[in-house]
Coordinates of C-alpha atoms (C1' of nucleotides) in Angstrom, one line a residue:
Chain A
M1 CA 70.9 31.0 16.1
N2 CA 72.6 33.5 14.0
H3 CA 70.0 33.4 11.2
E4 CA 67.3 34.6 13.5
S5 CA 69.3 37.1 15.6
K6 CA 67.1 39.9 14.0
F7 CA 63.5 38.9 14.4
Q8 CA 61.6 40.4 11.5
R9 CA 58.0 40.7 12.2
E10 CA 57.1 42.4 9.0
K11 CA 57.5 39.3 7.0
F12 CA 54.9 37.3 9.0
L13 CA 51.1 37.3 9.0
N14 CA 49.6 38.8 12.1
H15 CA 47.7 36.6 14.6
I16 CA 48.9 33.4 13.0
S17 CA 51.3 30.9 14.3
L18 CA 52.0 27.2 14.1
D19 CA 53.2 24.7 16.6
C20 CA 54.9 21.4 15.9
V21 CA 54.9 18.2 18.0
V22 CA 58.0 16.4 16.7
F23 CA 58.0 12.7 17.6
G24 CA 61.1 10.6 17.6
F25 CA 61.7 7.1 18.8
H26 CA 64.8 6.1 20.9
D27 CA 65.6 3.6 23.6
N28 CA 62.2 2.1 23.2
Q29 CA 60.6 5.4 24.1
L30 CA 58.6 8.0 22.3
K31 CA 60.4 11.3 22.4
V32 CA 59.2 14.8 21.7
L33 CA 61.4 17.7 20.6
L34 CA 61.2 20.7 23.0
L35 CA 62.8 24.1 23.4
R36 CA 63.8 25.7 26.7
M37 CA 63.0 29.4 26.9
K38 CA 66.2 31.5 27.4
F39 CA 65.1 33.3 30.6
T40 CA 62.1 31.7 32.1
K41 CA 63.6 28.3 31.4
E42 CA 60.1 26.9 30.7
W43 CA 59.8 24.3 28.0
A44 CA 57.9 24.8 24.8
L45 CA 57.0 23.1 21.5
P46 CA 58.9 24.3 18.5
G47 CA 56.8 26.7 16.5
G48 CA 56.9 29.7 14.1
F49 CA 55.0 32.1 12.0
V50 CA 53.8 32.2 8.4
K51 CA 55.4 34.5 5.9
E52 CA 53.2 36.5 3.7
D53 CA 53.8 34.3 0.7
E54 CA 53.9 31.0 2.4
S55 CA 51.4 28.2 2.9
F56 CA 51.2 26.7 6.4
E57 CA 52.8 23.5 5.1
T58 CA 55.8 25.5 3.7
A59 CA 56.1 27.4 7.0
A60 CA 56.0 24.2 9.1
T61 CA 58.5 22.5 6.8
R62 CA 60.8 25.6 7.2
V63 CA 60.5 25.5 11.0
L64 CA 61.3 21.8 11.1
K65 CA 64.3 22.2 8.9
E66 CA 65.6 24.9 11.3
R67 CA 65.0 22.8 14.4
T68 CA 66.1 19.4 13.1
G69 CA 68.2 20.0 10.0
L70 CA 65.8 17.5 8.2
D71 CA 63.9 17.8 5.0
N72 CA 61.1 15.5 3.8
I73 CA 59.6 15.1 7.2
F74 CA 56.2 13.4 7.7
L75 CA 54.0 16.3 8.7
K76 CA 50.3 16.2 9.6
Q77 CA 48.1 19.1 10.4
F78 CA 45.8 17.9 13.2
K79 CA 44.0 20.9 14.8
V80 CA 43.6 24.6 15.0
F81 CA 43.9 26.1 18.5
S82 CA 42.0 29.3 18.7
D83 CA 40.8 29.9 22.2
P84 CA 41.0 33.7 22.6
Q85 CA 42.7 33.3 25.9
R86 CA 45.3 30.8 24.8
S87 CA 48.2 33.2 24.2
K88 CA 47.4 35.7 27.0
I89 CA 50.5 35.1 29.0
N90 CA 53.2 34.6 26.5
P91 CA 56.5 33.5 27.9
A92 CA 58.2 34.7 24.8
V93 CA 57.2 38.2 25.7
Q94 CA 58.5 37.6 29.2
D95 CA 61.8 36.4 27.7
L96 CA 62.0 39.4 25.6
I97 CA 61.4 41.7 28.5
D98 CA 63.9 39.8 30.7
S99 CA 66.4 40.0 28.0
G100 CA 66.3 43.7 27.8
A101 CA 66.3 43.4 24.1
N102 CA 62.6 43.8 23.5
P103 CA 62.6 44.3 19.8
D104 CA 59.1 43.2 19.1
Q105 CA 57.1 43.0 22.3
E106 CA 54.0 44.3 20.5
W107 CA 54.1 41.4 18.0
F108 CA 54.0 38.9 20.8
K109 CA 51.2 40.7 22.7
Q110 CA 48.9 39.8 19.8
R111 CA 46.3 37.1 20.1
F112 CA 47.6 34.1 18.2
I113 CA 45.7 31.4 16.4
S114 CA 47.9 28.4 16.1
V115 CA 47.8 25.5 13.7
G116 CA 49.0 22.3 15.3
Y117 CA 51.2 19.9 13.3
Y118 CA 52.8 16.7 14.3
A119 CA 55.9 15.4 12.7
L120 CA 57.5 12.0 12.7
V121 CA 61.3 12.0 12.4
D122 CA 64.2 9.6 12.6
F123 CA 65.7 10.4 16.0
S124 CA 69.2 9.5 15.0
K125 CA 69.2 11.8 12.0
A126 CA 67.8 14.9 13.7
E127 CA 70.2 17.6 15.0
P128 CA 68.2 19.7 17.5
Q129 CA 68.8 23.4 17.1
S130 CA 67.4 26.0 19.5
D131 CA 65.9 29.3 18.2
Y132 CA 66.0 32.9 19.0
F133 CA 64.0 32.6 22.2
S134 CA 65.5 29.4 23.5
D135 CA 68.8 28.3 24.8
L136 CA 68.3 24.6 24.5
C137 CA 66.6 22.2 22.1
A138 CA 66.3 18.6 23.3
W139 CA 64.3 15.4 23.1
K140 CA 62.2 14.6 26.1
S141 CA 60.4 11.4 26.9
L142 CA 56.7 11.7 27.2
N143 CA 56.6 10.8 30.9
E144 CA 59.2 13.5 31.6
I145 CA 56.9 16.2 30.3
N146 CA 54.8 17.7 33.1
T147 CA 54.4 21.3 32.1
L148 CA 54.8 23.4 29.0
I149 CA 54.2 27.0 28.3
L150 CA 50.7 28.3 27.3
D151 CA 48.5 25.5 26.0
H152 CA 51.4 23.5 24.6
L153 CA 50.7 20.5 26.8
Q154 CA 47.2 20.4 25.5
I155 CA 48.5 20.6 22.0
L156 CA 50.9 17.7 22.7
N157 CA 48.1 15.6 24.1
K158 CA 45.9 16.2 21.1
A159 CA 48.8 15.3 18.8
L160 CA 49.3 12.1 20.6
E161 CA 45.6 11.3 20.4
N162 CA 45.7 11.9 16.6
L163 CA 48.9 9.8 16.2
R164 CA 47.2 6.9 17.9
M165 CA 44.2 7.3 15.7
Q166 CA 46.5 7.3 12.7
L167 CA 47.8 3.8 13.6
N168 CA 44.3 2.5 12.9
Y169 CA 44.1 3.5 9.3
Q170 CA 47.7 4.3 8.1
P171 CA 51.0 2.6 8.5
I172 CA 53.6 4.2 10.7
G173 CA 57.3 3.6 11.1
Y174 CA 59.0 4.7 8.0
N175 CA 59.7 8.1 9.4
L176 CA 60.4 7.0 12.9
L177 CA 62.8 4.0 12.4
P178 CA 66.1 3.6 10.7
D179 CA 66.0 2.2 7.2
K180 CA 66.6 -1.3 8.4
F181 CA 64.9 -2.5 11.6
T182 CA 63.7 -5.7 13.2
M183 CA 60.1 -6.8 13.8
P184 CA 60.5 -6.5 17.6
E185 CA 61.6 -2.9 17.1
L186 CA 58.6 -2.1 15.0
Q187 CA 56.4 -3.7 17.6
K188 CA 58.0 -1.7 20.4
L189 CA 57.2 1.4 18.4
Y190 CA 53.6 0.5 18.2
E191 CA 53.4 -0.5 21.8
T192 CA 55.0 2.8 22.8
I193 CA 52.7 4.9 20.9
L194 CA 49.6 3.0 22.0
G195 CA 50.8 2.7 25.6
K196 CA 50.0 -1.0 25.7
E197 CA 51.5 -4.4 25.0
L198 CA 50.7 -6.4 21.9
D199 CA 51.0 -10.1 21.1
R200 CA 54.3 -10.7 19.3
R201 CA 53.0 -13.3 16.9
N202 CA 49.7 -11.7 16.1
F203 CA 51.5 -8.4 15.6
Q204 CA 53.8 -9.9 13.1
R205 CA 51.1 -11.6 11.1
K206 CA 48.9 -8.5 10.9
M207 CA 51.9 -6.3 10.0
L208 CA 53.1 -8.6 7.3
S209 CA 49.5 -8.8 5.9
Y210 CA 49.8 -5.2 4.9
N211 CA 52.5 -6.0 2.4
I212 CA 54.5 -3.0 3.2
L213 CA 57.6 -4.8 4.6
T214 CA 60.4 -6.6 2.9
R215 CA 62.4 -9.1 4.9
L216 CA 66.1 -9.0 4.2
E217 CA 68.5 -11.9 4.3
E218 CA 70.5 -10.1 7.0
R219 CA 69.9 -10.5 10.7
K220 CA 70.6 -8.0 13.4
T221 CA 73.7 -9.3 15.3
G222 CA 75.1 -8.2 18.6
G223 CA 72.0 -8.8 20.6
A224 CA 72.1 -11.1 23.6
H225 CA 69.9 -13.7 22.0
K226 CA 68.6 -15.2 18.8
A227 CA 69.4 -12.8 16.0
P228 CA 66.2 -11.3 14.5
F229 CA 65.7 -10.7 10.8
L230 CA 66.1 -7.2 9.5
Y231 CA 63.2 -5.6 7.5
E232 CA 62.8 -2.5 5.4
F233 CA 59.7 -0.8 4.2
N234 CA 58.5 -1.4 0.6
L235 CA 58.1 2.3 -0.1
E236 CA 55.8 1.9 -3.1
N237 CA 53.3 -0.2 -1.1
Y238 CA 53.9 2.0 2.0
Q239 CA 52.9 5.1 0.1
K240 CA 49.9 3.3 -1.3
A241 CA 48.8 2.3 2.2
L242 CA 49.3 5.8 3.4
Q243 CA 47.0 7.0 0.7
N244 CA 44.3 4.4 0.7
G245 CA 44.2 3.5 4.3
L246 CA 44.6 0.1 5.8
Y247 CA 41.0 -0.8 6.6
G248 CA 37.8 -0.4 4.7
G249 CA 35.4 -0.1 7.6
W250 CA 32.5 0.0 5.3
Chain B
M1 CA 20.2 40.4 5.8
N2 CA 19.5 43.3 7.9
H3 CA 21.9 42.4 10.6
E4 CA 24.8 42.5 8.2
S5 CA 23.9 45.4 6.1
K6 CA 26.8 47.3 7.6
F7 CA 29.9 45.1 7.2
Q8 CA 32.2 45.9 10.1
R9 CA 35.7 44.8 9.3
E10 CA 37.2 46.2 12.4
K11 CA 35.7 43.5 14.5
F12 CA 37.4 40.7 12.7
L13 CA 40.9 39.3 12.7
N14 CA 42.9 40.0 9.6
H15 CA 43.8 37.2 7.1
I16 CA 41.6 34.7 8.8
S17 CA 38.3 33.2 7.6
L18 CA 36.3 30.0 7.9
D19 CA 34.3 28.0 5.4
C20 CA 31.5 25.6 6.2
V21 CA 30.4 22.6 4.3
V22 CA 26.9 22.1 5.6
F23 CA 25.6 18.6 4.8
G24 CA 21.9 17.7 4.9
F25 CA 20.0 14.6 3.8
H26 CA 16.8 14.8 1.7
D27 CA 15.1 12.7 -0.9
N28 CA 17.8 10.0 -0.5
Q29 CA 20.4 12.6 -1.5
L30 CA 23.2 14.3 0.2
K31 CA 22.8 18.0 0.0
V32 CA 25.1 20.9 0.6
L33 CA 24.1 24.4 1.6
L34 CA 25.4 27.0 -0.9
L35 CA 25.1 30.7 -1.4
R36 CA 24.7 32.5 -4.7
M37 CA 26.8 35.7 -5.0
K38 CA 24.6 38.7 -5.6
F39 CA 26.2 40.0 -8.8
T40 CA 28.5 37.3 -10.2
K41 CA 25.8 34.7 -9.5
E42 CA 28.5 32.2 -8.7
W43 CA 28.0 29.7 -5.9
A44 CA 30.0 29.6 -2.7
L45 CA 30.2 27.8 0.6
P46 CA 28.9 29.7 3.6
G47 CA 31.7 31.3 5.5
G48 CA 32.7 34.1 7.7
F49 CA 35.4 35.7 9.8
V50 CA 36.5 35.5 13.4
K51 CA 35.9 38.3 15.8
E52 CA 38.7 39.5 18.0
D53 CA 37.4 37.8 21.1
E54 CA 36.0 34.6 19.4
S55 CA 37.4 31.1 19.0
F56 CA 36.9 29.5 15.6
E57 CA 34.3 27.2 17.0
T58 CA 32.3 30.2 18.3
A59 CA 32.6 31.9 14.9
A60 CA 31.6 28.8 13.0
T61 CA 28.6 28.3 15.3
R62 CA 27.6 31.9 14.8
V63 CA 27.9 31.6 11.0
L64 CA 25.8 28.5 10.9
K65 CA 23.2 30.0 13.2
E66 CA 22.9 32.9 10.7
R67 CA 22.7 30.6 7.7
T68 CA 20.4 27.9 9.0
G69 CA 18.7 29.2 12.2
L70 CA 20.0 26.2 14.0
D71 CA 22.0 25.8 17.2
N72 CA 23.7 22.8 18.5
I73 CA 25.0 21.7 15.1
F74 CA 27.5 18.9 14.7
L75 CA 30.7 20.7 13.6
K76 CA 34.0 19.3 12.7
Q77 CA 37.2 21.2 11.8
F78 CA 38.8 19.2 9.1
K79 CA 41.6 21.2 7.4
V80 CA 43.2 24.5 7.0
F81 CA 43.5 26.0 3.5
S82 CA 46.5 28.3 3.3
D83 CA 47.7 28.3 -0.3
P84 CA 48.9 31.9 -0.7
Q85 CA 47.1 32.0 -4.1
R86 CA 43.8 30.6 -2.9
S87 CA 42.0 33.9 -2.4
K88 CA 43.7 35.9 -5.2
I89 CA 40.6 36.4 -7.3
N90 CA 37.9 37.0 -4.8
P91 CA 34.4 37.2 -6.2
A92 CA 33.2 39.0 -3.1
V93 CA 35.5 41.8 -4.2
Q94 CA 34.0 41.7 -7.7
D95 CA 30.5 41.7 -6.1
L96 CA 31.5 44.8 -4.1
I97 CA 32.8 46.6 -7.1
D98 CA 29.8 45.6 -9.2
S99 CA 27.5 46.8 -6.5
G100 CA 29.0 50.2 -6.4
A101 CA 28.9 50.0 -2.7
N102 CA 32.5 49.0 -2.1
P103 CA 32.7 49.7 1.6
D104 CA 35.6 47.4 2.3
Q105 CA 37.3 46.4 -0.8
E106 CA 40.7 46.5 0.9
W107 CA 39.5 44.0 3.5
F108 CA 38.7 41.4 0.8
K109 CA 41.9 42.0 -1.1
Q110 CA 43.8 40.5 1.7
R111 CA 45.2 37.0 1.6
F112 CA 42.9 34.7 3.6
I113 CA 43.7 31.6 5.4
S114 CA 40.6 29.6 5.8
V115 CA 39.7 26.9 8.3
G116 CA 37.4 24.3 6.9
Y117 CA 34.5 23.0 8.9
Y118 CA 31.9 20.5 8.0
A119 CA 28.5 20.5 9.6
L120 CA 25.8 17.9 9.7
V121 CA 22.3 19.3 10.0
D122 CA 18.7 18.1 9.9
F123 CA 17.6 19.2 6.4
S124 CA 13.9 19.7 7.5
K125 CA 14.8 22.0 10.4
A126 CA 17.2 24.3 8.6
E127 CA 16.0 27.6 7.2
P128 CA 18.5 28.8 4.7
Q129 CA 19.3 32.5 4.9
S130 CA 21.5 34.4 2.4
D131 CA 24.1 36.8 3.7
Y132 CA 25.3 40.3 2.7
F133 CA 27.1 39.1 -0.4
S134 CA 24.5 36.6 -1.7
D135 CA 21.0 36.8 -2.9
L136 CA 20.1 33.2 -2.4
C137 CA 20.9 30.4 0.0
A138 CA 19.9 26.9 -1.1
W139 CA 20.5 23.2 -0.8
K140 CA 22.3 21.6 -3.8
S141 CA 22.7 17.9 -4.4
L142 CA 26.3 16.9 -4.7
N143 CA 26.0 15.9 -8.4
E144 CA 24.6 19.3 -9.2
I145 CA 27.7 21.1 -8.0
N146 CA 30.2 21.6 -10.8
T147 CA 31.9 24.8 -10.0
L148 CA 32.3 27.0 -6.9
I149 CA 34.2 30.2 -6.3
L150 CA 37.8 30.2 -5.4
D151 CA 38.9 26.8 -4.0
H152 CA 35.5 26.0 -2.5
L153 CA 35.1 22.9 -4.6
Q154 CA 38.3 21.6 -3.3
I155 CA 37.2 22.4 0.2
L156 CA 33.9 20.6 -0.4
N157 CA 35.7 17.5 -1.7
K158 CA 38.1 17.4 1.2
A159 CA 35.1 17.7 3.6
L160 CA 33.4 14.8 1.8
E161 CA 36.6 12.7 2.1
N162 CA 36.7 13.4 5.8
L163 CA 33.0 12.7 6.3
R164 CA 33.5 9.3 4.7
M165 CA 36.5 8.7 6.9
Q166 CA 34.4 9.6 9.9
L167 CA 31.9 6.8 9.0
N168 CA 34.7 4.3 9.8
Y169 CA 35.2 5.2 13.4
Q170 CA 32.3 7.3 14.5
P171 CA 28.5 6.9 14.2
I172 CA 26.7 9.3 12.0
G173 CA 23.0 10.0 11.6
Y174 CA 21.8 11.8 14.7
N175 CA 22.4 15.2 13.2
L176 CA 21.3 14.3 9.7
L177 CA 18.1 12.4 10.3
P178 CA 14.8 13.2 12.0
D179 CA 14.4 12.0 15.6
K180 CA 12.6 8.9 14.5
F181 CA 13.8 7.1 11.4
T182 CA 13.7 3.6 9.8
M183 CA 16.6 1.3 9.2
P184 CA 16.3 1.6 5.4
E185 CA 16.6 5.4 5.8
L186 CA 19.7 5.1 7.9
Q187 CA 21.2 2.7 5.4
K188 CA 20.4 5.1 2.5
L189 CA 22.2 7.8 4.4
Y190 CA 25.3 5.6 4.7
E191 CA 25.1 4.5 1.0
T192 CA 24.7 8.1 -0.1
I193 CA 27.7 9.3 1.8
L194 CA 29.8 6.4 0.7
G195 CA 28.5 6.4 -2.8
K196 CA 28.0 2.7 -2.9
E197 CA 25.4 0.1 -2.0
L198 CA 25.5 -2.0 1.1
D199 CA 23.8 -5.3 2.0
R200 CA 20.6 -4.6 3.8
R201 CA 20.9 -7.5 6.3
N202 CA 24.6 -7.1 7.1
F203 CA 24.1 -3.3 7.5
Q204 CA 21.4 -3.8 10.1
R205 CA 23.4 -6.4 12.0
K206 CA 26.5 -4.2 12.1
M207 CA 24.6 -1.1 13.0
L208 CA 22.7 -2.8 15.8
S209 CA 25.9 -4.2 17.2
Y210 CA 27.0 -0.6 18.1
N211 CA 24.2 -0.4 20.6
I212 CA 23.4 3.1 19.7
L213 CA 19.9 2.5 18.4
T214 CA 16.6 1.9 20.2
R215 CA 13.8 0.2 18.2
L216 CA 10.4 1.7 18.9
E217 CA 7.1 -0.2 18.9
E218 CA 5.9 2.2 16.2
R219 CA 6.2 1.5 12.5
K220 CA 6.4 3.9 9.7
T221 CA 3.1 3.8 7.9
G222 CA 2.1 5.3 4.6
G223 CA 4.8 3.6 2.5
A224 CA 3.7 1.4 -0.3
H225 CA 4.9 -1.8 1.3
K226 CA 5.6 -3.6 4.5
A227 CA 5.8 -1.0 7.3
P228 CA 9.3 -0.7 8.7
F229 CA 10.1 -0.2 12.4
L230 CA 11.0 3.2 13.6
Y231 CA 14.3 3.7 15.5
E232 CA 15.8 6.5 17.5
F233 CA 19.3 7.0 18.7
N234 CA 20.3 6.2 22.2
L235 CA 22.0 9.5 22.9
E236 CA 24.0 8.3 25.8
N237 CA 25.6 5.4 23.9
Y238 CA 25.8 7.6 20.7
Q239 CA 27.9 10.2 22.5
K240 CA 30.1 7.4 24.0
A241 CA 30.6 6.0 20.5
L242 CA 31.5 9.5 19.2
Q243 CA 34.1 9.8 21.9
N244 CA 35.6 6.4 22.0
G245 CA 35.2 5.4 18.4
L246 CA 33.6 2.3 17.0
Y247 CA 36.7 0.2 16.2
G248 CA 39.7 -0.7 18.1
G249 CA 42.1 -1.2 15.2
W250 CA 44.9 -2.2 17.6
Chain C
dT1 C1' -8.1 -12.0 -3.5
dA2 C1' -3.8 -12.1 -5.8
dT3 C1' 0.3 -9.6 -6.7
dC4 C1' 4.3 -6.9 -5.8
dA5 C1' 7.9 -4.7 -3.6
dT6 C1' 9.8 -4.2 0.6
dT7 C1' 10.9 -5.5 5.4
dG8 C1' 12.2 -8.9 9.2
dT9 C1' 14.9 -12.6 10.4
dG10 C1' 18.2 -16.4 10.0
dT11 C1' 22.0 -19.5 8.2
dC12 C1' 26.3 -21.1 6.2
dA13 C1' 30.9 -20.5 4.6
dA14 C1' 34.9 -17.8 4.5
dT15 C1' 37.7 -14.7 6.7
dT16 C1' 39.9 -12.6 10.6
dA17 C1' 41.2 -12.2 15.4
dT18 C1' 42.7 -14.2 19.8
dA19 C1' 45.1 -17.1 22.7
dC20 C1' 48.3 -20.1 23.0
dA21 C1' 52.9 -24.0 22.3
dC22 C1' 57.0 -25.4 20.6
dA23 C1' 61.3 -25.5 18.2
dT24 C1' 65.4 -22.6 17.1
dT25 C1' 69.4 -19.7 18.1
dA26 C1' 73.1 -16.4 19.7
dA27 C1' 75.2 -14.9 23.6
dT28 C1' 76.3 -16.0 28.4
dT29 C1' 77.3 -18.9 32.2
dT30 C1' 79.3 -22.9 34.3
Chain D
dA1 C1' 82.7 -27.2 25.6
dA2 C1' 78.3 -28.0 27.3
dA3 C1' 74.4 -26.2 29.5
dT4 C1' 71.6 -22.2 30.3
dT5 C1' 69.0 -18.3 29.1
dA6 C1' 66.1 -15.2 26.9
dA7 C1' 64.9 -13.9 23.0
dT8 C1' 63.1 -15.0 18.0
dG9 C1' 60.7 -17.9 14.1
dT10 C1' 56.8 -20.5 13.1
dG11 C1' 52.4 -22.8 13.6
dT12 C1' 47.7 -24.2 15.3
dA13 C1' 43.1 -24.6 17.6
dT14 C1' 39.2 -21.8 18.8
dA15 C1' 36.3 -17.9 18.8
dA16 C1' 34.4 -14.0 16.6
dT17 C1' 33.3 -11.4 12.7
dT18 C1' 32.2 -10.6 8.0
dG19 C1' 30.1 -11.6 3.5
dA20 C1' 26.8 -13.8 0.6
dC21 C1' 22.6 -15.4 0.3
dA22 C1' 17.2 -17.6 1.2
dC23 C1' 12.8 -17.3 2.8
dA24 C1' 8.8 -15.9 5.3
dA25 C1' 5.9 -11.8 6.6
dT26 C1' 3.3 -7.7 5.4
dG27 C1' 0.9 -3.4 3.7
dA28 C1' -0.6 -1.2 -0.3
dT29 C1' -2.1 -1.8 -5.0
dA30 C1' -4.2 -4.1 -8.9

DNA sequence: TATCATTGTGTCAATTATACACATTAATTT
DNA sequence: AAATTAATGTGTATAATTGACACAATGATA
């Protein structure tokens, strides 16, 4: 938290913020990275502001690097949240007041327009770091999340909706799974995102038909039953599928 | 243009703008509504700014009402454009300088972050109105559009890409066609958006399978050949399809 | 009245999706 | 060590959808 101990509002564009819904996958559950506000102890999405010479993408990348230590994260802009009332009661302000520090209360009293991003990251590689306003940064399972500050729950739900949509025309997994993974693990990921079960055999056939997977000779040992094959993504084809989409539609 | 003869920058949020790609369909061609800048005579997308108590949606709706006279337009936010360089050379500033009026040059020298919307409107019902900076508001066919100010061509292309994507999971047509239309007309619309031809019979079968169309007893007369049936959209089912999407995917 | 271009409708084959069955295997239990 | 268990690997029959195409009907025009 050292690097942000002095919050410099001059560097940022007024009115403008971004919020990130960071998805990870662990224990067969979809996790979201959240921050706990120092004083109010409410939970919030990681977010930030845009410097005067930054694009939103750069700013979001910077924020994610700070919160997870990771570069090269899959990032997708999914919606702008601009309800004039959305940032009326800002817990960050409350935190600043409670802290007695109040360096920049005025800044936080602004109306903020926030651009929502969702990110897909490898759970095992991320190292959650809290920020100036929070005392804890942690993964939460979706079903554990009941309330968030401001409209962050709404932002989270919209992100999830968009992620589910993405499954229908783009591959997913490279950013959420370790380099080597089994077919059942990939299937679990899909089932978790979609919130429903899929047929094991049909899933495998469909997934293989995309030609984005390479089956390795290795198998995953240590499990209690038959050892499944390990797969890795064929990055070249994966990128192509990301670009061109999986279905034609028309 | 009377209502904007005094440009009041105080009312708007700094740094923030919106641009609209307004699509219409006429003469079997996809048209886009453009403005011609008063002095530089360059073409631009209609756009605007956000008032301090407005959401982006409200602002976009207001802008479209001013440019087309229409309410209840289909509007979709599709991307935020935030490259720090994007508004460096702003023709509006040039226009203001050339005009000698220069009431708010400083305002336009700001860096702007723009939210892109695309709109689908009934060509025959829209009444193009220029704004304070333009002397002409007109429909242009896609293939006529070679250059636009700033990054507006890029915005247009992204809008088109998103519109094509939308065809794959949502119905389109209600906002672009008159209330009653023929199947060939609807097909032409799809072909125009996609930029490719479709099989007449397979198109009809697929389209009818969505259950969003009602065939009327009437036929369209006056054409040189066999009179085609007229259809109208079943609004209830159309809205459902907009919400739920047309395909499952998974 | 014949011609022409377009519309309405249908069919067949190929592809894809859905719902299953059975053999295999690695750890665990007996 | 053999039997058990609960997964995994592979395949198949059926239904549904898509793609390619043929032919009859019709309204204006020649």
